[in-house]
Tab-separated table of C-alpha atoms in Angstrom:
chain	number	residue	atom	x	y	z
A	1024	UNK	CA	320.322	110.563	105.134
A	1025	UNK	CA	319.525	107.587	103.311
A	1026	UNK	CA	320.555	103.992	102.657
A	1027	UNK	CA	319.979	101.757	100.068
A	1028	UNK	CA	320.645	98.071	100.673
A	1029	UNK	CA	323.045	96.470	98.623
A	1030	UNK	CA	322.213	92.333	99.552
A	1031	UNK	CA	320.809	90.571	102.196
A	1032	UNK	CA	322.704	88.200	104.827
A	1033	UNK	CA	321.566	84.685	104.330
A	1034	UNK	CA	322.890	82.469	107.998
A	1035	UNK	CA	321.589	79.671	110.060
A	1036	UNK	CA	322.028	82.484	113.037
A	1037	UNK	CA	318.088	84.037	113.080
A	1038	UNK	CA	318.393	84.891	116.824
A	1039	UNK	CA	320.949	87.364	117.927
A	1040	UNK	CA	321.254	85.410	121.296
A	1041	UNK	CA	322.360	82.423	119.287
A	1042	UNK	CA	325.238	84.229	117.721
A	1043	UNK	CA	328.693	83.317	118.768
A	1044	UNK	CA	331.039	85.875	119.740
A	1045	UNK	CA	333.467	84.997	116.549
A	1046	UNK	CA	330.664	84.769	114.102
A	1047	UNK	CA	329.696	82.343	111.329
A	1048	UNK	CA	329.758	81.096	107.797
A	1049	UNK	CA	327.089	82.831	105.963
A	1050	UNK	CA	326.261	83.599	102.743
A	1051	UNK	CA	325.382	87.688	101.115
A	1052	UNK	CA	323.565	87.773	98.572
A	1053	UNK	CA	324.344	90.954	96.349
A	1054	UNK	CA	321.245	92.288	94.905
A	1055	UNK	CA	321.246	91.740	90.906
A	1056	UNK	CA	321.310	95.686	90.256
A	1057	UNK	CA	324.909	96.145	92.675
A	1058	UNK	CA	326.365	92.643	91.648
A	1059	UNK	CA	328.814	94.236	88.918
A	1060	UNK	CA	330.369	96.214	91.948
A	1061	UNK	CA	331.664	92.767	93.251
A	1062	UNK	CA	333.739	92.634	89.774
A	1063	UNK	CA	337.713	91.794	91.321
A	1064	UNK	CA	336.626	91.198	94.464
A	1065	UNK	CA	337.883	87.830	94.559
A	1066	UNK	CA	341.668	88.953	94.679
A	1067	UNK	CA	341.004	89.823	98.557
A	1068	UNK	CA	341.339	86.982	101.106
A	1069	UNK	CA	339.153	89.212	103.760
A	1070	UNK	CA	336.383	92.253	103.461
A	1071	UNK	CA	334.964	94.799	105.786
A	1072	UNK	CA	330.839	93.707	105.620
A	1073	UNK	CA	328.627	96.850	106.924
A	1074	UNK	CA	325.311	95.731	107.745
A	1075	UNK	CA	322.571	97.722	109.319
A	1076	UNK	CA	321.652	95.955	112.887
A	1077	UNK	CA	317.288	96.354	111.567
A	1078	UNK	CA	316.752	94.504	114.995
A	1079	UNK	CA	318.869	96.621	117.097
A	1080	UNK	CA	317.699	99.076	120.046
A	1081	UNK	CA	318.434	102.534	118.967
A	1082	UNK	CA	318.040	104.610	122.509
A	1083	UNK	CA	320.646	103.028	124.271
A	1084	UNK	CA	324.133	105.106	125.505
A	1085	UNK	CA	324.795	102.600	128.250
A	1086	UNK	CA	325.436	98.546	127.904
A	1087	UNK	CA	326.707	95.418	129.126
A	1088	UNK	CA	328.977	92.514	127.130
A	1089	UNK	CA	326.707	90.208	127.548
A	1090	UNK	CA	327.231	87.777	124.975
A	1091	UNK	CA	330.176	87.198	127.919
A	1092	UNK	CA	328.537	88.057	130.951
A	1093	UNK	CA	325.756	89.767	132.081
A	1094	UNK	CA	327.674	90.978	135.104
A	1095	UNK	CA	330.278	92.549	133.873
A	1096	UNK	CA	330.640	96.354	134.014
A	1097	UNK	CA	328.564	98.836	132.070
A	1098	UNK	CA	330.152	101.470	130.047
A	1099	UNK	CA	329.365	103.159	126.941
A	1100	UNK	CA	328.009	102.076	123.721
A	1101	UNK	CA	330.625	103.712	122.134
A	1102	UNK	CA	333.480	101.877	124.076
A	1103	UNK	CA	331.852	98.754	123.284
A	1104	UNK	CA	331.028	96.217	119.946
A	1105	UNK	CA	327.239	96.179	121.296
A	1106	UNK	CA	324.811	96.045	118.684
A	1107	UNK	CA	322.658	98.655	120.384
A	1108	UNK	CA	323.517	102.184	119.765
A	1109	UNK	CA	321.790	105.489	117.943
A	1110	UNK	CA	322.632	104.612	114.409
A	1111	UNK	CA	322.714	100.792	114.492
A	1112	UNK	CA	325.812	99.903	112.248
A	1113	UNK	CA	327.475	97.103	112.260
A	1114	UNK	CA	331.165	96.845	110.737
A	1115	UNK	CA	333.421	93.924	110.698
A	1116	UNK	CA	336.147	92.046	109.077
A	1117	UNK	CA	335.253	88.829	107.227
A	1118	UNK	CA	336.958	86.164	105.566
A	1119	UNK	CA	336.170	85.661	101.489
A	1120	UNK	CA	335.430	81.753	101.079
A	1121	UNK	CA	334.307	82.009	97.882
A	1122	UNK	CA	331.354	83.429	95.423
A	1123	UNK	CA	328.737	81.892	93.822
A	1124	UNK	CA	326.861	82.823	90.526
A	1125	UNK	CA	328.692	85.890	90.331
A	1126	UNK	CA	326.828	87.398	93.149
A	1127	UNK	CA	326.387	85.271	96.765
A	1128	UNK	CA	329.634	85.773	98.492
A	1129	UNK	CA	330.399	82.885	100.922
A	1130	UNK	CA	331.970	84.249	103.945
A	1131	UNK	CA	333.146	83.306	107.615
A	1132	UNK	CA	333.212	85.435	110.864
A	1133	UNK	CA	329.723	86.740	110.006
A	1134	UNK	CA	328.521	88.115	113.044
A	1135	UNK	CA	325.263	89.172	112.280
A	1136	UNK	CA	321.926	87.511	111.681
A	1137	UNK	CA	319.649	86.117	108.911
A	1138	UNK	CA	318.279	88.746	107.051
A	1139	UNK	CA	320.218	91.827	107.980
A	1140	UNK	CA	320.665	94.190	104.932
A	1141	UNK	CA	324.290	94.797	103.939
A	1142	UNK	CA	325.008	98.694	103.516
A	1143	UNK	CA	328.847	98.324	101.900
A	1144	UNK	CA	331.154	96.334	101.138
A	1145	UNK	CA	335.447	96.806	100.924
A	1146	UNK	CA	338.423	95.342	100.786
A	1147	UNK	CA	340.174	94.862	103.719
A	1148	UNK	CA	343.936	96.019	103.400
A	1149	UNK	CA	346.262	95.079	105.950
A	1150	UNK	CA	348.935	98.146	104.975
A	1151	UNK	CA	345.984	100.455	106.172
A	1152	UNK	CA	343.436	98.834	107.958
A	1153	UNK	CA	345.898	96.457	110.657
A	1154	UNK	CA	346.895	98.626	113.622
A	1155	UNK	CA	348.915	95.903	115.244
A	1156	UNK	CA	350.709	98.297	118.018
A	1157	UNK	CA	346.967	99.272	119.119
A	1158	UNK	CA	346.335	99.136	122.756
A	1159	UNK	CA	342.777	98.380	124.150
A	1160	UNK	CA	341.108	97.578	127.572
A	1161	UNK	CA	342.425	94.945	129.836
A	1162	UNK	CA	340.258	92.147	129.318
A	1163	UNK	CA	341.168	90.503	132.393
A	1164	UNK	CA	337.976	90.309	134.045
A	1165	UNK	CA	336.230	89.584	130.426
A	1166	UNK	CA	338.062	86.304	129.971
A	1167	UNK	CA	337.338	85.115	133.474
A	1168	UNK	CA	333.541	85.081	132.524
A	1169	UNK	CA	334.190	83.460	129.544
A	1170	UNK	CA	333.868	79.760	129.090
A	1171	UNK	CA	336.413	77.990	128.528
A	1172	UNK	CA	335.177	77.248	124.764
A	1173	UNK	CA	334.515	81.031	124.054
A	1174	UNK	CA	337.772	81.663	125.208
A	1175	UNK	CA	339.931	78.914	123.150
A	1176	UNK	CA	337.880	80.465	119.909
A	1177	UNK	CA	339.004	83.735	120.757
A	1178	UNK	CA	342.762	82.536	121.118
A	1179	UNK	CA	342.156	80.549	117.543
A	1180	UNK	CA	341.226	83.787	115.437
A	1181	UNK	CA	344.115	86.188	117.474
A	1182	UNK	CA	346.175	83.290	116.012
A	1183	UNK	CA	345.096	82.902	112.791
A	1184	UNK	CA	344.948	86.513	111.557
A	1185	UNK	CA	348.390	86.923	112.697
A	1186	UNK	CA	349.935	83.483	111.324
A	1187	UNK	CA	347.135	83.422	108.116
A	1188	UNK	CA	346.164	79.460	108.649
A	1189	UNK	CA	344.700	77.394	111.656
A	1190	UNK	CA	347.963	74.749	111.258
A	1191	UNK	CA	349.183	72.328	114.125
A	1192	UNK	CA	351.786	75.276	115.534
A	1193	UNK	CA	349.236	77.179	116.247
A	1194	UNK	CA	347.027	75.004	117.607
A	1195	UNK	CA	350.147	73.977	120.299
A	1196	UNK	CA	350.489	78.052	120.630
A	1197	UNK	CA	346.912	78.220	121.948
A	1198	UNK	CA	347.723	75.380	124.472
A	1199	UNK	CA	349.963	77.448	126.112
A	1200	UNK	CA	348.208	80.486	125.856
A	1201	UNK	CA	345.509	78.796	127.789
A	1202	UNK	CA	347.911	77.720	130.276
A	1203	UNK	CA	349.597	81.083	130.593
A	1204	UNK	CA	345.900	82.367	131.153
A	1205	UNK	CA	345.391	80.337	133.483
A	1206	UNK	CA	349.041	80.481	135.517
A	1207	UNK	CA	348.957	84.446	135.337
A	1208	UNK	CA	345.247	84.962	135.686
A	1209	UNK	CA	345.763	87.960	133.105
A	1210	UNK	CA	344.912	89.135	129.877
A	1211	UNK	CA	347.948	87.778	127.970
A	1212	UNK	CA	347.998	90.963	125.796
A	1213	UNK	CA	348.847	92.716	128.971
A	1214	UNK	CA	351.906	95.480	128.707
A	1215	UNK	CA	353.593	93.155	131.631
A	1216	UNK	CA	353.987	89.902	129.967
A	1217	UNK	CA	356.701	89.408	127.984
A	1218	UNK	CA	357.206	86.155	125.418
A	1219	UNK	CA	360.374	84.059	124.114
A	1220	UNK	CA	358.407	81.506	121.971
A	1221	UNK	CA	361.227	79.011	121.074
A	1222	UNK	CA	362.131	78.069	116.991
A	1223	UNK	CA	358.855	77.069	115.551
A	1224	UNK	CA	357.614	79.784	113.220
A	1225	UNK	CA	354.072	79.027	113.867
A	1226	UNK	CA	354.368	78.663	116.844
A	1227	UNK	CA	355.824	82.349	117.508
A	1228	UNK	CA	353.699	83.726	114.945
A	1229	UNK	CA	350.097	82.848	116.838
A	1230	UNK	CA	351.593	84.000	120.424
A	1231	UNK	CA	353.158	87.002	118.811
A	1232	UNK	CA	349.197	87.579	117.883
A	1233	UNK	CA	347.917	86.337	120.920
A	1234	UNK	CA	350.227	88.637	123.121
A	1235	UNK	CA	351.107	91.571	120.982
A	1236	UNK	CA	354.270	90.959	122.040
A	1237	UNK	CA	357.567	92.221	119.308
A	1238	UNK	CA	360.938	94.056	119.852
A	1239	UNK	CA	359.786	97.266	120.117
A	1240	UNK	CA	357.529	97.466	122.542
A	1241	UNK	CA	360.459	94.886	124.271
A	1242	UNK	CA	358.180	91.996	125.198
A	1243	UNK	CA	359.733	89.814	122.555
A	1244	UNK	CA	362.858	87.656	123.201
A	1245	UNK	CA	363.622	84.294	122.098
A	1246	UNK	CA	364.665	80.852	124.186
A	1247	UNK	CA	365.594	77.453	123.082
A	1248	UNK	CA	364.973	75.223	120.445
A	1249	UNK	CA	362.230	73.144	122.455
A	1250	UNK	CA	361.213	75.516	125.109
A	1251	UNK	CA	358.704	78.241	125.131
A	1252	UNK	CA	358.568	81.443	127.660
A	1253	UNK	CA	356.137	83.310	129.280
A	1254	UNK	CA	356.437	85.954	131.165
A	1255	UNK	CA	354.492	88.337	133.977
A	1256	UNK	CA	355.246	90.560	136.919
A	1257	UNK	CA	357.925	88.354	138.848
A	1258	UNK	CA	356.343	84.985	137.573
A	1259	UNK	CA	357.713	82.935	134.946
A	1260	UNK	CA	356.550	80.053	132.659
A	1261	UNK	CA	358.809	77.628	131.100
A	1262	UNK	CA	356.933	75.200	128.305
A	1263	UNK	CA	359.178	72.209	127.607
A	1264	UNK	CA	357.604	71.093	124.272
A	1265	UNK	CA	357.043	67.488	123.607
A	1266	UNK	CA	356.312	65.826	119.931
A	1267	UNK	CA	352.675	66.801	119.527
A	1268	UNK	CA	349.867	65.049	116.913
A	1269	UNK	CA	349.963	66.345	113.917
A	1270	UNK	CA	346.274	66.850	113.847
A	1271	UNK	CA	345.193	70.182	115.178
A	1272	UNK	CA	342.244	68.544	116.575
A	1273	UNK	CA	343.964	65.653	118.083
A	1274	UNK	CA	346.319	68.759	119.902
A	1275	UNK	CA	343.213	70.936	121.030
A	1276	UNK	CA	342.151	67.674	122.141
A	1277	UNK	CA	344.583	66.164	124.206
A	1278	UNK	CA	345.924	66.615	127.887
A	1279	UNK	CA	348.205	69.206	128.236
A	1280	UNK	CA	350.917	67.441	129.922
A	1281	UNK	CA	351.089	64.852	126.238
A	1282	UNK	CA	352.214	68.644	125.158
A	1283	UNK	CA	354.738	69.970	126.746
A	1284	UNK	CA	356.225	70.326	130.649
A	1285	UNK	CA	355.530	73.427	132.232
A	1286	UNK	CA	357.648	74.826	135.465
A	1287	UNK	CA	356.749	77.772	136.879
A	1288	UNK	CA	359.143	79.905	139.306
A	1289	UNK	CA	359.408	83.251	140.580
A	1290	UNK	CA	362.329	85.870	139.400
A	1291	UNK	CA	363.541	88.913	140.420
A	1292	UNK	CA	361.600	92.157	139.219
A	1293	UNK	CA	363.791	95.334	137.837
Protein backbone atom coordinates (compact mmCIF):
# COMPACT_ATOMS: atom_id res chain seq x y z
CA UNK A 1 0.00 0.00 0.00
CA UNK A 2 1.23 3.19 -1.05
CA UNK A 3 0.63 6.94 -0.90
CA UNK A 4 1.62 9.61 -2.88
CA UNK A 5 1.30 13.12 -1.47
CA UNK A 6 -0.76 15.41 -3.21
CA UNK A 7 0.42 19.11 -1.31
CA UNK A 8 1.81 20.06 1.73
CA UNK A 9 -0.02 21.99 4.74
CA UNK A 10 1.51 25.36 5.12
CA UNK A 11 0.16 26.84 9.14
CA UNK A 12 1.58 28.94 11.85
CA UNK A 13 0.64 25.60 14.07
CA UNK A 14 4.38 23.63 13.94
CA UNK A 15 3.72 22.00 17.37
CA UNK A 16 0.84 19.66 17.75
CA UNK A 17 0.50 20.83 21.46
CA UNK A 18 -0.14 24.30 20.14
CA UNK A 19 -3.07 23.24 18.07
CA UNK A 20 -6.48 24.30 19.13
CA UNK A 21 -9.14 21.88 19.37
CA UNK A 22 -11.23 23.73 16.36
CA UNK A 23 -8.24 24.17 14.17
CA UNK A 24 -6.83 27.02 12.08
CA UNK A 25 -6.50 29.03 8.93
CA UNK A 26 -3.90 27.44 6.87
CA UNK A 27 -2.92 27.32 3.61
CA UNK A 28 -2.35 23.63 1.12
CA UNK A 29 -0.37 23.90 -1.28
CA UNK A 30 -1.31 21.41 -4.21
CA UNK A 31 1.73 20.08 -5.77
CA UNK A 32 2.08 21.50 -9.53
CA UNK A 33 1.66 17.84 -11.08
CA UNK A 34 -2.14 17.28 -9.01
CA UNK A 35 -3.15 21.07 -9.27
CA UNK A 36 -5.54 20.42 -12.40
CA UNK A 37 -7.51 18.01 -9.99
CA UNK A 38 -8.53 21.21 -7.99
CA UNK A 39 -10.32 22.36 -11.44
CA UNK A 40 -14.29 23.30 -9.93
CA UNK A 41 -13.38 23.04 -6.69
CA UNK A 42 -14.29 26.43 -5.88
CA UNK A 43 -18.16 25.76 -6.20
CA UNK A 44 -17.88 23.97 -2.60
CA UNK A 45 -18.11 26.19 0.51
CA UNK A 46 -16.36 23.18 2.68
CA UNK A 47 -13.91 19.98 1.83
CA UNK A 48 -12.94 16.83 3.57
CA UNK A 49 -8.72 17.44 3.85
CA UNK A 50 -6.95 13.85 4.50
CA UNK A 51 -3.60 14.35 5.72
CA UNK A 52 -1.21 11.75 6.92
CA UNK A 53 -0.37 12.56 10.84
CA UNK A 54 4.01 11.95 9.67
CA UNK A 55 4.48 12.91 13.46
CA UNK A 56 2.01 10.64 14.91
CA UNK A 57 2.70 7.47 17.27
CA UNK A 58 1.69 4.45 15.39
CA UNK A 59 1.60 1.61 18.37
CA UNK A 60 -0.95 3.05 20.32
CA UNK A 61 -4.71 1.17 20.87
CA UNK A 62 -5.31 3.06 24.09
CA UNK A 63 -5.50 7.14 24.65
CA UNK A 64 -6.53 10.04 26.50
CA UNK A 65 -8.33 13.56 25.12
CA UNK A 66 -5.87 15.43 26.17
CA UNK A 67 -5.95 18.42 24.20
CA UNK A 68 -9.02 18.67 27.06
CA UNK A 69 -7.71 16.97 29.88
CA UNK A 70 -5.21 14.73 30.72
CA UNK A 71 -7.46 13.11 33.29
CA UNK A 72 -10.12 12.17 31.61
CA UNK A 73 -10.88 8.50 30.85
CA UNK A 74 -8.94 6.29 28.49
CA UNK A 75 -10.64 4.38 25.84
CA UNK A 76 -9.80 3.35 22.47
CA UNK A 77 -8.11 4.96 19.65
CA UNK A 78 -10.76 4.04 17.61
CA UNK A 79 -13.54 5.72 19.78
CA UNK A 80 -11.55 8.72 19.81
CA UNK A 81 -10.22 11.83 17.19
CA UNK A 82 -6.56 11.12 18.69
CA UNK A 83 -3.94 11.54 16.30
CA UNK A 84 -2.20 8.39 17.45
CA UNK A 85 -3.38 5.21 16.00
CA UNK A 86 -1.87 2.22 13.55
CA UNK A 87 -2.36 3.96 10.27
CA UNK A 88 -2.05 7.64 11.23
CA UNK A 89 -4.86 9.37 9.11
CA UNK A 90 -6.22 12.27 9.69
CA UNK A 91 -9.74 13.30 8.09
CA UNK A 92 -11.68 16.40 8.61
CA UNK A 93 -14.07 18.90 7.34
CA UNK A 94 -12.71 22.32 6.33
CA UNK A 95 -14.00 25.47 5.25
CA UNK A 96 -12.87 26.77 1.44
CA UNK A 97 -11.70 30.56 1.98
CA UNK A 98 -10.38 30.90 -1.14
CA UNK A 99 -7.42 29.72 -3.71
CA UNK A 100 -4.54 31.26 -4.79
CA UNK A 101 -2.54 30.88 -8.12
CA UNK A 102 -4.66 28.17 -9.10
CA UNK A 103 -3.17 25.86 -6.62
CA UNK A 104 -2.78 27.06 -2.59
CA UNK A 105 -6.18 26.57 -1.19
CA UNK A 106 -6.82 28.91 1.80
CA UNK A 107 -8.74 27.10 4.35
CA UNK A 108 -10.08 27.33 8.08
CA UNK A 109 -10.60 24.55 10.74
CA UNK A 110 -7.21 23.07 9.78
CA UNK A 111 -6.39 20.92 12.47
CA UNK A 112 -3.21 19.68 11.64
CA UNK A 113 0.32 21.03 11.60
CA UNK A 114 2.92 22.73 9.34
CA UNK A 115 4.15 20.44 6.99
CA UNK A 116 1.84 17.48 7.09
CA UNK A 117 1.37 15.93 3.56
CA UNK A 118 -2.21 15.99 2.28
CA UNK A 119 -3.30 12.40 0.94
CA UNK A 120 -6.95 13.57 -0.73
CA UNK A 121 -8.98 15.94 -1.12
CA UNK A 122 -13.27 16.03 -1.65
CA UNK A 123 -16.06 17.83 -1.58
CA UNK A 124 -17.96 17.84 1.29
CA UNK A 125 -21.79 17.24 0.54
CA UNK A 126 -24.18 17.85 3.12
CA UNK A 127 -27.08 15.42 1.34
CA UNK A 128 -24.48 12.57 2.11
CA UNK A 129 -21.92 13.44 4.34
CA UNK A 130 -24.31 15.42 7.39
CA UNK A 131 -25.74 12.78 9.73
CA UNK A 132 -27.58 15.29 11.84
CA UNK A 133 -29.81 12.56 13.89
CA UNK A 134 -26.29 10.93 14.92
CA UNK A 135 -25.91 10.18 18.51
CA UNK A 136 -22.41 10.18 20.21
CA UNK A 137 -20.92 9.99 23.81
CA UNK A 138 -22.12 12.19 26.55
CA UNK A 139 -19.64 14.76 26.79
CA UNK A 140 -20.60 15.77 30.12
CA UNK A 141 -17.53 15.21 31.92
CA UNK A 142 -15.46 16.51 28.65
CA UNK A 143 -16.91 20.01 28.88
CA UNK A 144 -16.32 20.29 32.59
CA UNK A 145 -12.48 20.09 31.86
CA UNK A 146 -12.74 22.40 29.31
CA UNK A 147 -12.00 26.04 29.73
CA UNK A 148 -14.30 28.18 29.47
CA UNK A 149 -12.72 29.59 26.05
CA UNK A 150 -12.41 26.01 24.51
CA UNK A 151 -15.79 25.53 25.33
CA UNK A 152 -17.49 28.90 23.87
CA UNK A 153 -15.38 27.88 20.46
CA UNK A 154 -16.90 24.66 20.47
CA UNK A 155 -20.53 26.18 20.92
CA UNK A 156 -19.46 28.83 17.93
CA UNK A 157 -18.72 26.06 15.18
CA UNK A 158 -21.98 23.62 16.47
CA UNK A 159 -23.61 27.00 15.62
CA UNK A 160 -22.27 27.97 12.63
CA UNK A 161 -22.40 24.73 10.61
CA UNK A 162 -25.94 24.49 11.45
CA UNK A 163 -27.02 28.30 10.84
CA UNK A 164 -24.00 28.75 7.87
CA UNK A 165 -22.67 32.35 9.35
CA UNK A 166 -21.22 33.50 12.82
CA UNK A 167 -24.15 36.54 12.88
CA UNK A 168 -25.32 38.38 16.17
CA UNK A 169 -28.31 35.52 16.73
CA UNK A 170 -26.03 33.22 17.11
CA UNK A 171 -23.72 34.76 19.04
CA UNK A 172 -26.90 35.52 21.74
CA UNK A 173 -27.69 31.54 21.11
CA UNK A 174 -24.26 30.66 22.52
CA UNK A 175 -24.95 32.94 25.59
CA UNK A 176 -27.51 30.84 26.60
CA UNK A 177 -26.06 27.75 25.74
CA UNK A 178 -23.35 28.63 28.13
CA UNK A 179 -25.81 29.40 30.68
CA UNK A 180 -27.85 26.28 30.14
CA UNK A 181 -24.36 24.47 30.56
CA UNK A 182 -23.81 25.86 33.32
CA UNK A 183 -27.60 25.69 35.09
CA UNK A 184 -27.91 21.89 34.00
CA UNK A 185 -24.31 20.87 34.40
CA UNK A 186 -24.95 18.61 31.18
CA UNK A 187 -23.99 18.09 27.81
CA UNK A 188 -26.72 20.19 26.12
CA UNK A 189 -26.94 17.60 23.27
CA UNK A 190 -28.19 15.29 25.91
CA UNK A 191 -31.50 13.04 24.87
CA UNK A 192 -33.14 14.83 28.17
CA UNK A 193 -33.07 18.40 27.28
CA UNK A 194 -35.57 19.64 25.34
CA UNK A 195 -35.54 23.42 23.57
CA UNK A 196 -38.37 26.11 22.64
CA UNK A 197 -36.00 28.83 21.24
CA UNK A 198 -38.47 31.78 20.81
CA UNK A 199 -38.97 33.71 17.01
CA UNK A 200 -35.51 34.61 16.00
CA UNK A 201 -34.39 32.36 13.17
CA UNK A 202 -30.85 32.53 14.14
CA UNK A 203 -31.32 32.25 17.10
CA UNK A 204 -33.20 28.71 16.83
CA UNK A 205 -31.04 27.70 14.12
CA UNK A 206 -27.52 27.70 16.34
CA UNK A 207 -29.39 25.96 19.48
CA UNK A 208 -31.13 23.60 17.15
CA UNK A 209 -27.19 22.79 16.31
CA UNK A 210 -26.02 23.16 19.60
CA UNK A 211 -28.71 20.71 21.10
CA UNK A 212 -29.73 18.46 18.31
CA UNK A 213 -32.88 19.18 19.32
CA UNK A 214 -36.08 18.96 16.22
CA UNK A 215 -39.66 17.46 16.16
CA UNK A 216 -38.87 14.16 15.74
CA UNK A 217 -36.83 13.16 18.16
CA UNK A 218 -39.59 15.61 20.29
CA UNK A 219 -37.10 17.93 21.97
CA UNK A 220 -38.22 20.82 19.83
CA UNK A 221 -41.14 23.13 20.80
CA UNK A 222 -41.47 26.72 20.47
CA UNK A 223 -42.30 29.70 23.24
CA UNK A 224 -42.79 33.35 22.91
CA UNK A 225 -41.75 36.02 20.89
CA UNK A 226 -38.96 37.26 23.45
CA UNK A 227 -38.39 34.26 25.53
CA UNK A 228 -36.19 31.32 25.05
CA UNK A 229 -36.57 27.64 26.77
CA UNK A 230 -34.47 25.18 28.03
CA UNK A 231 -35.18 22.24 29.24
CA UNK A 232 -33.71 19.08 31.52
CA UNK A 233 -34.90 16.36 33.83
CA UNK A 234 -37.47 18.37 36.08
CA UNK A 235 -35.46 21.73 35.70
CA UNK A 236 -36.41 24.47 33.55
CA UNK A 237 -34.79 27.63 32.05
CA UNK A 238 -36.67 30.59 30.98
CA UNK A 239 -34.35 33.34 28.92
CA UNK A 240 -36.22 36.66 28.82
CA UNK A 241 -34.29 38.30 25.91
CA UNK A 242 -33.31 41.87 26.12
CA UNK A 243 -32.15 44.21 22.97
CA UNK A 244 -28.61 42.93 22.53
CA UNK A 245 -25.45 44.88 20.52
CA UNK A 246 -25.46 44.31 17.31
CA UNK A 247 -21.85 43.40 17.30
CA UNK A 248 -21.22 39.75 17.88
CA UNK A 249 -18.23 40.68 19.75
CA UNK A 250 -19.74 43.34 21.80
CA UNK A 251 -22.54 40.20 22.74
CA UNK A 252 -19.76 37.48 23.49
CA UNK A 253 -18.45 40.26 25.37
CA UNK A 254 -20.86 41.55 27.61
CA UNK A 255 -22.51 40.45 31.02
CA UNK A 256 -25.07 38.13 30.65
CA UNK A 257 -27.70 39.78 32.57
CA UNK A 258 -27.33 43.13 29.57
CA UNK A 259 -28.76 39.83 27.60
CA UNK A 260 -31.52 38.49 28.71
CA UNK A 261 -33.31 37.45 32.35
CA UNK A 262 -33.06 34.01 33.21
CA UNK A 263 -35.55 32.19 35.93
CA UNK A 264 -35.06 28.91 36.67
CA UNK A 265 -37.84 26.59 38.42
CA UNK A 266 -38.54 23.10 38.87
CA UNK A 267 -41.62 21.17 36.98
CA UNK A 268 -43.21 18.14 37.21
CA UNK A 269 -41.54 15.04 35.39
CA UNK A 270 -43.94 12.54 33.21
Amino acid sequence: MEFSPIGLVHSAVRSRSDMPVQGVDAEIEIHPSYAGGLFGIEANSHLILVCWLHEAGRDVLRAVPRKVSGDLPEKGVFSLRSPARPNPLSVSVVRLRGIRDGRFLLLANVDVIDGTPVIDIKPYQTGWDCVFSATGHDRTEKIRKMGPGEYRAGLIREAVNYHGELCPGVAVAVRLAEAATRIFERDLASPEVSVAPGSDPCIADALIGITGARPGNRRLGSSGRDRCVLSCAGKEAVFLLREVPESVDAILAADEASLFDCTVRLRAQH
